[in-house]
Coordinates of C-alpha atoms in Angstrom, one line a residue:
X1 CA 77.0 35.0 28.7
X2 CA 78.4 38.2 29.5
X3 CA 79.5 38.9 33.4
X4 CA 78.9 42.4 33.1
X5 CA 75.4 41.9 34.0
X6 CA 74.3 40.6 37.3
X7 CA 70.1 40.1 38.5
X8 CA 69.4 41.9 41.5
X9 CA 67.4 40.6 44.1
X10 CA 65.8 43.0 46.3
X11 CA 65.0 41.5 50.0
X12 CA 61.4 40.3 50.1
X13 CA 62.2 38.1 47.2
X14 CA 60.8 34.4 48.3
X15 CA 64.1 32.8 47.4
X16 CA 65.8 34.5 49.9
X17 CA 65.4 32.3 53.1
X18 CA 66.0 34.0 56.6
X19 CA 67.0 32.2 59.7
X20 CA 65.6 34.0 63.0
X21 CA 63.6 37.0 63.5
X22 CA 63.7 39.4 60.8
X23 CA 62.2 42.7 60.7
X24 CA 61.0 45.1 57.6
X25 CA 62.3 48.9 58.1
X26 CA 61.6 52.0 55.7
X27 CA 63.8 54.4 54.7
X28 CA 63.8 57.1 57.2
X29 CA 66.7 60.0 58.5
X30 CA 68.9 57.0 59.6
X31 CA 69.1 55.1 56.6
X32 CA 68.5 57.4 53.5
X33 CA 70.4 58.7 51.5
X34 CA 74.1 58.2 51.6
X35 CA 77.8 59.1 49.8
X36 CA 77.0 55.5 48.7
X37 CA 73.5 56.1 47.3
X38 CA 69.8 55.0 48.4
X39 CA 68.8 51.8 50.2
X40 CA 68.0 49.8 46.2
X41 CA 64.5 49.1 47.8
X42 CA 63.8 51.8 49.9
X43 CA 63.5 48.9 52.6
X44 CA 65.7 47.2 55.1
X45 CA 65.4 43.9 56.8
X46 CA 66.7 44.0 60.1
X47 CA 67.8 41.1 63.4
X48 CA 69.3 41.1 66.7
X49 CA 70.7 38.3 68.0
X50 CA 71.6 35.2 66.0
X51 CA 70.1 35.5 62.8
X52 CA 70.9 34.4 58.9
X53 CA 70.2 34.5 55.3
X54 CA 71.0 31.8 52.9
X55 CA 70.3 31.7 48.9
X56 CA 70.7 28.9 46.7
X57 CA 72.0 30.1 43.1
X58 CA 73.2 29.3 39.7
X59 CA 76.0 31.3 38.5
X60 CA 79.6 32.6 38.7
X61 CA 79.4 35.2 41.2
X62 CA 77.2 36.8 44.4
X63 CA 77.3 39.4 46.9
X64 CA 75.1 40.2 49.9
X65 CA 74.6 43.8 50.5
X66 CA 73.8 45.6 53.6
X67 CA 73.9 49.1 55.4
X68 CA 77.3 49.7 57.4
X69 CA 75.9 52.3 60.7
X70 CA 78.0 55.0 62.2
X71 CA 79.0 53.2 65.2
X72 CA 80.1 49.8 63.5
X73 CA 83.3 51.0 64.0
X74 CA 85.1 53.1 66.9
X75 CA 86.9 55.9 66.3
X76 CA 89.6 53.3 67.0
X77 CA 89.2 51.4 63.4
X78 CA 87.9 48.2 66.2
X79 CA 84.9 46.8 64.8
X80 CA 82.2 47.2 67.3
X81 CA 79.1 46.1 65.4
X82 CA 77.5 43.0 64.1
X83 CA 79.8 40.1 63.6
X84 CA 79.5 38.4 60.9
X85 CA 80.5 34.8 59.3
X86 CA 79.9 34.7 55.4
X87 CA 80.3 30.9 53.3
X88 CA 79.9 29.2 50.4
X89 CA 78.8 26.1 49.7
X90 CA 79.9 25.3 53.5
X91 CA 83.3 26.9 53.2
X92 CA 83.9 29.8 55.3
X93 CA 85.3 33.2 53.2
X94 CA 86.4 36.7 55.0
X95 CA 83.4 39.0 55.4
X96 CA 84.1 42.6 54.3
X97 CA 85.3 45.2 56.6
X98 CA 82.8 48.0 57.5
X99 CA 84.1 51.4 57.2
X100 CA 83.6 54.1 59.7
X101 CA 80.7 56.1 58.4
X102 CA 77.2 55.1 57.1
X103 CA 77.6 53.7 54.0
X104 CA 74.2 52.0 52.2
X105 CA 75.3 49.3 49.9
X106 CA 78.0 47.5 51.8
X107 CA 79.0 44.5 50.5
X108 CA 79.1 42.0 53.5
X109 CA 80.0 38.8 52.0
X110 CA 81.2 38.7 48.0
X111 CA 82.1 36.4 45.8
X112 CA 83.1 38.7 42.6
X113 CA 82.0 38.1 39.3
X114 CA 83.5 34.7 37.7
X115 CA 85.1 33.7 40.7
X116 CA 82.8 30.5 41.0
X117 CA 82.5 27.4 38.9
X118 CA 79.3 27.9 36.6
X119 CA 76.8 25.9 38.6
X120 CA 74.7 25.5 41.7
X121 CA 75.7 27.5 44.5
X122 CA 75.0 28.2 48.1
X123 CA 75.7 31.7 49.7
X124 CA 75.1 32.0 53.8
X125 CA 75.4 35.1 55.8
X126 CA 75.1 34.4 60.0
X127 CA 75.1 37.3 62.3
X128 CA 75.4 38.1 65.9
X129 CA 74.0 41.5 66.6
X130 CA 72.7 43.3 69.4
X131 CA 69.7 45.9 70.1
X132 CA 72.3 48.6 69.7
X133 CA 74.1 47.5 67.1
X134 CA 71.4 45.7 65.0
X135 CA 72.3 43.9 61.8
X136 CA 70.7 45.9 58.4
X137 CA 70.5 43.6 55.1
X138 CA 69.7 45.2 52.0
X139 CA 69.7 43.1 48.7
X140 CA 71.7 40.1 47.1
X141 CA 73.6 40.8 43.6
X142 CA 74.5 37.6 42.1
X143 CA 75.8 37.0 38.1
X144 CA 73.7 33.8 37.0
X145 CA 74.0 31.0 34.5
X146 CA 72.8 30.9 31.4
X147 CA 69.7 28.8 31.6
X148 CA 68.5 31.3 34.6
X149 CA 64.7 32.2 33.8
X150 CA 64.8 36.2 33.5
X151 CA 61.3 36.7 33.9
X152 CA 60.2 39.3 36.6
X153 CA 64.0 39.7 36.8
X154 CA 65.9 43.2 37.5
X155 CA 69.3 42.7 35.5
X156 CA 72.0 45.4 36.0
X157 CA 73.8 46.7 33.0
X158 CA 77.3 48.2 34.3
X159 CA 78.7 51.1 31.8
X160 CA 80.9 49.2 29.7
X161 CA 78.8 47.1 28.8
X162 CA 78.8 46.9 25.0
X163 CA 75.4 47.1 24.4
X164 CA 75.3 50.6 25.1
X165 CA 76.1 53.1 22.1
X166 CA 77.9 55.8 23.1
X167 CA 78.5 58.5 20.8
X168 CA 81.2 61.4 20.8
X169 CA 81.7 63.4 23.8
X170 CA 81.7 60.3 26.1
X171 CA 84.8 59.7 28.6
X172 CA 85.6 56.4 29.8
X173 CA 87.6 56.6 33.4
X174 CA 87.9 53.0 34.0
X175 CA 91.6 53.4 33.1
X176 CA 92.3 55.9 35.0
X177 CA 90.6 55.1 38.4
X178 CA 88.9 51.7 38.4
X179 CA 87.0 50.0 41.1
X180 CA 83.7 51.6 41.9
X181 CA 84.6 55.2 40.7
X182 CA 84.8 54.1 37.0
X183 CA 82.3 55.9 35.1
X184 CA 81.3 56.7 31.7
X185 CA 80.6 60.6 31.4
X186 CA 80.2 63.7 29.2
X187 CA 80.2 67.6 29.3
X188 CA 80.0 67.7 25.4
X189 CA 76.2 69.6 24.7
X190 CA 74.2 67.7 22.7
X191 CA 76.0 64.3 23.4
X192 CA 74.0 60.9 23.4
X193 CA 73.9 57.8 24.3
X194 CA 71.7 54.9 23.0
X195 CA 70.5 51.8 24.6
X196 CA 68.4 48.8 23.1
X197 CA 66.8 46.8 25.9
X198 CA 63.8 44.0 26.5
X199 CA 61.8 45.1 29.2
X200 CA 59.0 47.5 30.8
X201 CA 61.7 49.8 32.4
X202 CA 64.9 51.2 32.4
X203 CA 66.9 53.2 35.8
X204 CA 69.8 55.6 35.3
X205 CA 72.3 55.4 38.0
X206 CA 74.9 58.1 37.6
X207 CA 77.4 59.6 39.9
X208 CA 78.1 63.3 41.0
X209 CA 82.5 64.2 41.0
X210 CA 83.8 66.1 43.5
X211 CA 84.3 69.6 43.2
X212 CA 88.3 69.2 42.2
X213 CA 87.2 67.1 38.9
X214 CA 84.2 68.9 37.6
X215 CA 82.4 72.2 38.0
X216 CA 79.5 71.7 40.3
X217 CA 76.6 74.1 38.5
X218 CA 72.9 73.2 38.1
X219 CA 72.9 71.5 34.4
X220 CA 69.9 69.1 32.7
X221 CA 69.7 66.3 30.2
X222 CA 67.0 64.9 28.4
X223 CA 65.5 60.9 27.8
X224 CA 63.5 59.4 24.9
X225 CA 62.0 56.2 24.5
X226 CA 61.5 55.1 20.8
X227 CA 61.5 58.1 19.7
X228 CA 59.2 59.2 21.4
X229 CA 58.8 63.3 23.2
X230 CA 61.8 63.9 25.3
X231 CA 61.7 64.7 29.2
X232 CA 63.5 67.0 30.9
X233 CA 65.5 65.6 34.0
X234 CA 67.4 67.8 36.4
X235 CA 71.2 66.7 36.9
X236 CA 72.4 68.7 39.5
X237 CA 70.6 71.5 41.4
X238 CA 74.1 73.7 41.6
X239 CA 72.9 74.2 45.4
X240 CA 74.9 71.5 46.9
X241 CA 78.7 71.8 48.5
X242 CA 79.9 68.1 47.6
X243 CA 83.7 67.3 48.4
X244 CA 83.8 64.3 47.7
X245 CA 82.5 62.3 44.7
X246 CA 78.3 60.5 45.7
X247 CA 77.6 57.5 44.0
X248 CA 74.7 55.5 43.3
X249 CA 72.7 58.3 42.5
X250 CA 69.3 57.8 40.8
X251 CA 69.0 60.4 37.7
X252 CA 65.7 59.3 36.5
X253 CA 63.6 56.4 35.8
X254 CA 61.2 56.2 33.2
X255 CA 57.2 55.2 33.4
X256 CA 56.4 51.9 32.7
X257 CA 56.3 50.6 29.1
X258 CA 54.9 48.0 27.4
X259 CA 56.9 44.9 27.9
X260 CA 59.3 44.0 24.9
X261 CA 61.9 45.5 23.0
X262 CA 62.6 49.4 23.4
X263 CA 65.6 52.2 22.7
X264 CA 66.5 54.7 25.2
X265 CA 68.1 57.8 24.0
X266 CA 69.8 60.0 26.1
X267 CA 71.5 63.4 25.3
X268 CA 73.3 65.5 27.8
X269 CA 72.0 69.7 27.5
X270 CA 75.1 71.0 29.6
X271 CA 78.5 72.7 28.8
X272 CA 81.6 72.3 30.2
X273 CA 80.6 74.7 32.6
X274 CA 78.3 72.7 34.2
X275 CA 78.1 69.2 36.1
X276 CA 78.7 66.4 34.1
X277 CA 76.6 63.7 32.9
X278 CA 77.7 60.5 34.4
X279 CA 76.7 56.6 33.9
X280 CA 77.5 54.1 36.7
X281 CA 75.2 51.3 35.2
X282 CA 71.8 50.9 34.2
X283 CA 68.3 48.6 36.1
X284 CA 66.1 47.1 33.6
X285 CA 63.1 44.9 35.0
X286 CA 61.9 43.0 32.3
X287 CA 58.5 40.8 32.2
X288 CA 59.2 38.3 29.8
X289 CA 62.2 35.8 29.3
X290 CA 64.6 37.1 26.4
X291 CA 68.1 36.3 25.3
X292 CA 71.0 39.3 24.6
X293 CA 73.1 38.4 22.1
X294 CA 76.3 40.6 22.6
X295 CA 79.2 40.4 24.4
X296 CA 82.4 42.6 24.3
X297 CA 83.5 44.1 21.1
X298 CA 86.4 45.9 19.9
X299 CA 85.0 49.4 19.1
X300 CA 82.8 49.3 22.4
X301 CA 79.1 50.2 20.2
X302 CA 76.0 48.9 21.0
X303 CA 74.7 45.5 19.4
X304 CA 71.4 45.6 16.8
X305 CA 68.5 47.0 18.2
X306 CA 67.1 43.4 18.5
X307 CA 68.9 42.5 21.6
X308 CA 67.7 42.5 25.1
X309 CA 68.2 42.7 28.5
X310 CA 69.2 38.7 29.1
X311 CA 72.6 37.4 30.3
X312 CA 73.1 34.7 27.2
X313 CA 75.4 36.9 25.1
X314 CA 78.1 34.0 23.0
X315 CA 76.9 32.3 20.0
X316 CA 76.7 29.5 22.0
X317 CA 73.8 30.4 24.3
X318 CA 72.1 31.5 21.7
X319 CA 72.6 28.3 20.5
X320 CA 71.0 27.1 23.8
X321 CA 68.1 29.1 23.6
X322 CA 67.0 27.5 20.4
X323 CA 67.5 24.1 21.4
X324 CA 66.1 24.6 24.4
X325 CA 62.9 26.1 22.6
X326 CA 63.0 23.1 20.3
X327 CA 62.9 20.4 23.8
X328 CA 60.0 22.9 24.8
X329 CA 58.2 22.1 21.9
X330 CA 58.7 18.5 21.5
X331 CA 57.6 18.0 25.6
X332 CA 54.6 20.1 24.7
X333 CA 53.6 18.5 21.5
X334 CA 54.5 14.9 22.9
X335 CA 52.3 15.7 25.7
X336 CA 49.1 17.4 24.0
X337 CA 49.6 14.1 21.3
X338 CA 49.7 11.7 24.6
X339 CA 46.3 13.0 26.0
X340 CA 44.4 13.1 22.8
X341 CA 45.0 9.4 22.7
X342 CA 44.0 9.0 26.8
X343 CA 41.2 11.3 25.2
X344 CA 40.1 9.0 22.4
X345 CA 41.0 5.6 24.3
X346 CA 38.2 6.6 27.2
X347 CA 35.7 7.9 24.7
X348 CA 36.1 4.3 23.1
X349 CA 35.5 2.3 26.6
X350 CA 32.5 4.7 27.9
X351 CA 31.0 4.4 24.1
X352 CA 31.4 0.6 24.5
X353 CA 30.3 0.1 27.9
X354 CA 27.2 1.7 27.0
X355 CA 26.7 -0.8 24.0
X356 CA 26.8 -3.6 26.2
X357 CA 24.7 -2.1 29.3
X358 CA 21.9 -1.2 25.6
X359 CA 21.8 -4.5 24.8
X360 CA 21.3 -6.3 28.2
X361 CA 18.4 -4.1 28.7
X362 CA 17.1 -5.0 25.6
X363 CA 17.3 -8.5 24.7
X364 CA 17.2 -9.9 21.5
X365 CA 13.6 -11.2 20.6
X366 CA 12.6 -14.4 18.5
X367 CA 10.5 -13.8 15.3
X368 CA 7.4 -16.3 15.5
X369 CA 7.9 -18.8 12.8
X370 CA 5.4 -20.8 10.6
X371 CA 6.0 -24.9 10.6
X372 CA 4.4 -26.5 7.5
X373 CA 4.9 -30.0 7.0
X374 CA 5.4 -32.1 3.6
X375 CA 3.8 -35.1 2.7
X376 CA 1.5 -37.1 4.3
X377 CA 0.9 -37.1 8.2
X378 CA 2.2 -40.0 10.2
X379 CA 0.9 -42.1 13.0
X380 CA 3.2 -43.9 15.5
X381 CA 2.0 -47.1 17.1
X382 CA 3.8 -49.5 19.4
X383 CA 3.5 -53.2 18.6
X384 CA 3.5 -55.9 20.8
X385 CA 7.4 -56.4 21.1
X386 CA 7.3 -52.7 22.2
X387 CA 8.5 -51.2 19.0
X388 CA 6.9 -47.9 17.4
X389 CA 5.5 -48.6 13.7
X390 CA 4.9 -45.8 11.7
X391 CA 1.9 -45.6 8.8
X392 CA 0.0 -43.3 7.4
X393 CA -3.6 -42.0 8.2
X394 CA -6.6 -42.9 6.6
X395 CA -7.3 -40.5 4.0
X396 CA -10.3 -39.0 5.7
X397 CA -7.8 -38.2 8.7
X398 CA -5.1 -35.6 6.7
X399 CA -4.0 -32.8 8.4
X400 CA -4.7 -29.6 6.7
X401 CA -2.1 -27.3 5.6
X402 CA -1.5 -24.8 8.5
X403 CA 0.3 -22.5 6.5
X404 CA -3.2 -22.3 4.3
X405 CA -5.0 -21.8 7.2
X406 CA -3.0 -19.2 8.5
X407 CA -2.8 -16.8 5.4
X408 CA -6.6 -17.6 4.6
X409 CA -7.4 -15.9 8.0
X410 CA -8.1 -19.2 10.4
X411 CA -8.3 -19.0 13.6
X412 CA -7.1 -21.5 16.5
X413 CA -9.7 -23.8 15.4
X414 CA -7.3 -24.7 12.5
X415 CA -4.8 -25.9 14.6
X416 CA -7.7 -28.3 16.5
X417 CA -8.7 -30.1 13.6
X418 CA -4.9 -31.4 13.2
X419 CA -4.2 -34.7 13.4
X420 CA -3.8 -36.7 16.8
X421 CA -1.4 -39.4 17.4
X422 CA -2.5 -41.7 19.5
X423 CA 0.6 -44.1 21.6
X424 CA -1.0 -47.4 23.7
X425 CA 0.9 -48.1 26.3
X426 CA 0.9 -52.0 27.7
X427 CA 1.6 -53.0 31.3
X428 CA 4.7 -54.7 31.1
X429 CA 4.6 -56.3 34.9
X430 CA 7.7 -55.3 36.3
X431 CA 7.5 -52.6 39.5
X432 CA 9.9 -51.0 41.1
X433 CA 9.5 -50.9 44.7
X434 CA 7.0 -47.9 46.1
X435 CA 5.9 -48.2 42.7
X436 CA 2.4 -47.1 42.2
X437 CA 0.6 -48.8 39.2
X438 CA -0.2 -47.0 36.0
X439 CA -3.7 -45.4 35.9
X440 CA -5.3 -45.2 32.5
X441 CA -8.4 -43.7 31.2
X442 CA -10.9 -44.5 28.3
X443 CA -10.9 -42.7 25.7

């Protein structure tokens, strides 16, 4: 991961969290436009009273941003605005100290880049401010870790970042005046600049030099996007008396693309005669989570066109990105695999629950059978010591083959002209008691 790109956050992001009563102001004559630059939203939140913000984070560094008012500060150098307590993960850190004039883009409470242990983190701002002096809180800057999702993100790309392709004519004055007036800038015609990012936008925020540095006429540049027709932006109107260097300014911003990878090509159409074209750092919001390789390199050009606008920047994340792909796909395939079987093991119960429910509602039916009998037909009659003897029928008495009968057409009169067994039963004399007597017939 490289730290020299940070995700900004403007302040209606839901993973800000606000304590007390907040309100949303737009830009207007109080709050525009400043030595410092624009409000990054064109919208403030404001409190009175005891209020807060907190934002839970992983990364190595954060910063809350606000707007410092004129009367903050006395012509003293006393502080007579908002107080306010800044911590981190519960430990309490100095707050900056506003200046004495309107500045937009105050940092209230930073922690710089890589100052943190790469991990979870917890930034809270508390104020006390008043009706006159109300509290004015503009955006949180913060430099994540590397498994941050980037989606929907804005990620800042500072000048040196080495990403960007700079080609001759191009002055670097970090070495010569550091902090926030470190630029990147050129009053060579016809120089360019070339930057390969994942995303449906890109921002140019430059920086106008005082009048001692640079000649302050009206001079233009042009912007491409994959080649495409350049456009014509305006760099300085040669109409304004600046003594001091502005920052933060907003050169141009192009239309929406279509989200993925793009080059932006810049090249400066002023002389030496004219205001200067100046890089402070570039905005790309990307729609889709990417991975940058990159990260610093000796000759300070860009990286292959491939890259993007994501933090990951080592080997190593790339590294991550690929493995985390890989745990994506096994979840996702383990989990499609796991309800194709729920699928197929409920298919299998419904199919046999119906089975059994079929054949309880239809129950299994006995084919009528045909008895034929073999041999001769028997008669069974009891003998006087109670015993059954068995003989035969007279031959005049056989029964007739039913089966015969059946297939030759008879009817149930087949079936009466079988034989009859006849069984005598003899009174033995014993009763029980209650014991009615035995009533027979004659035959």
């Amino acid at each position: 991961m490289t730290e020299l790109r940070t995700l900004e956050l403007e302040n209606t992001d839901p993973s800000i969290e606000y304590i007390g009563q907040w309100a949303t102001l737009t830009v207007d004559e109080h709050t525009e436009n400043s030595w410092s630059g624009p409000i990054y939203s064109n919208m403030l939140k404001s409190t009175i009273g005891e209020s807060g913000i907190s934002f839970a984070f992983s990364g190595t560094g954060v910063t809350i941003f606000g707007t410092v008012m004129n009367n903050f500060v006395n012509n003293s150098g006393v502080i007579t605005g908002p107080k306010v307590d800044c911590s981190i993960d519960s430990q309490d850190f100095r707050p900056g100290t506003p200046s004495t004039f309107h500045t937009n883009g105050f940092a209230f409470c930073e922690q710089k880049m890589g100052t943190l242990a790469d991990g979870q983190h917890r930034i809270s701002l508390n104020v006390v401010a008043s009706l006159e002096q109300p509290f004015y809180f503009d955006r949180i800057e913060y430099t994540p870790s590397d498994n941050v999702s980037l989606s929907q993100a804005t990620v800042k790309f500072t000048h040196i970042d080495p990403i960007i392709n700079y080609g001759a004519g191009w002055i670097d004055t970090s070495y010569r005046k550091g902090g926030p007036n470190a630029v990147h800038l050129t009053n060579t015609v016809g120089s360019q600049i070339t930057f390969p990012f994942t995303g449906k936008s890109v921002t140019w925020i430059g920086f106008y030099p005082d009048i001692t540095q640079y000649l302050q006429n009206a001079s233009t540049a042009t912007y491409s996007v994959d080649d495409g027709n350049p456009t014509t932006f305006p760099l300085f109107s040669g109409n304004l008396n600046i003594s001091g260097s502005v920052f933060n300014q907003i050169f141009f911003k192009t239309p929406d693309l279509v989200p993925g990878p793009h080059v932006l090509k810049v090249t400066y159409q002023g002389t030496t005669e004219q205001m200067p074209l100046a890089l402070d750092h570039l905005f790309v919001e990307n729609d889709t989570i990417s991975a940058v390789p990159g990260g610093p390199s000796t000759t300070g050009t860009s990286l292959p066109a491939t890259t993007s606008t994501s933090l990951p920047s080592s080997t190593a994340s790339s590294r991550f990105v690929r493995h985390r792909d890989i745990l994506i796909g096994g979840i996702v395939g383990g989990a499609m695999g796991g309800i194709l079987i729920l699928v197929a093991c409920l298919s299998l119960w419904i199919w046999n629950r119906k089975r059994q429910r079929k054949r309880l509602a239809s129950p299994e039916l006995t084919s009528p059978f045909i008895v034929t009998f073999s041999g001769p037909p028997r008669v069974f009659r009891k003998s006087q010591g109670g015993q059954f003897e068995r003989g035969a029928l007279p031959e005049s008495g056989t029964v007739p083959n039913l089966t015969s009968e059946l297939q030759s057409g008879g009817t149930s009169s087949a079936m009466t002209r079988s034989s009859v067994s006849l069984v005598r039963h003899q009174d033995s004399g014993f009763r029980l008691p209650n014991e009615l007597l035995p009533t027979y017939t004659e035959l």
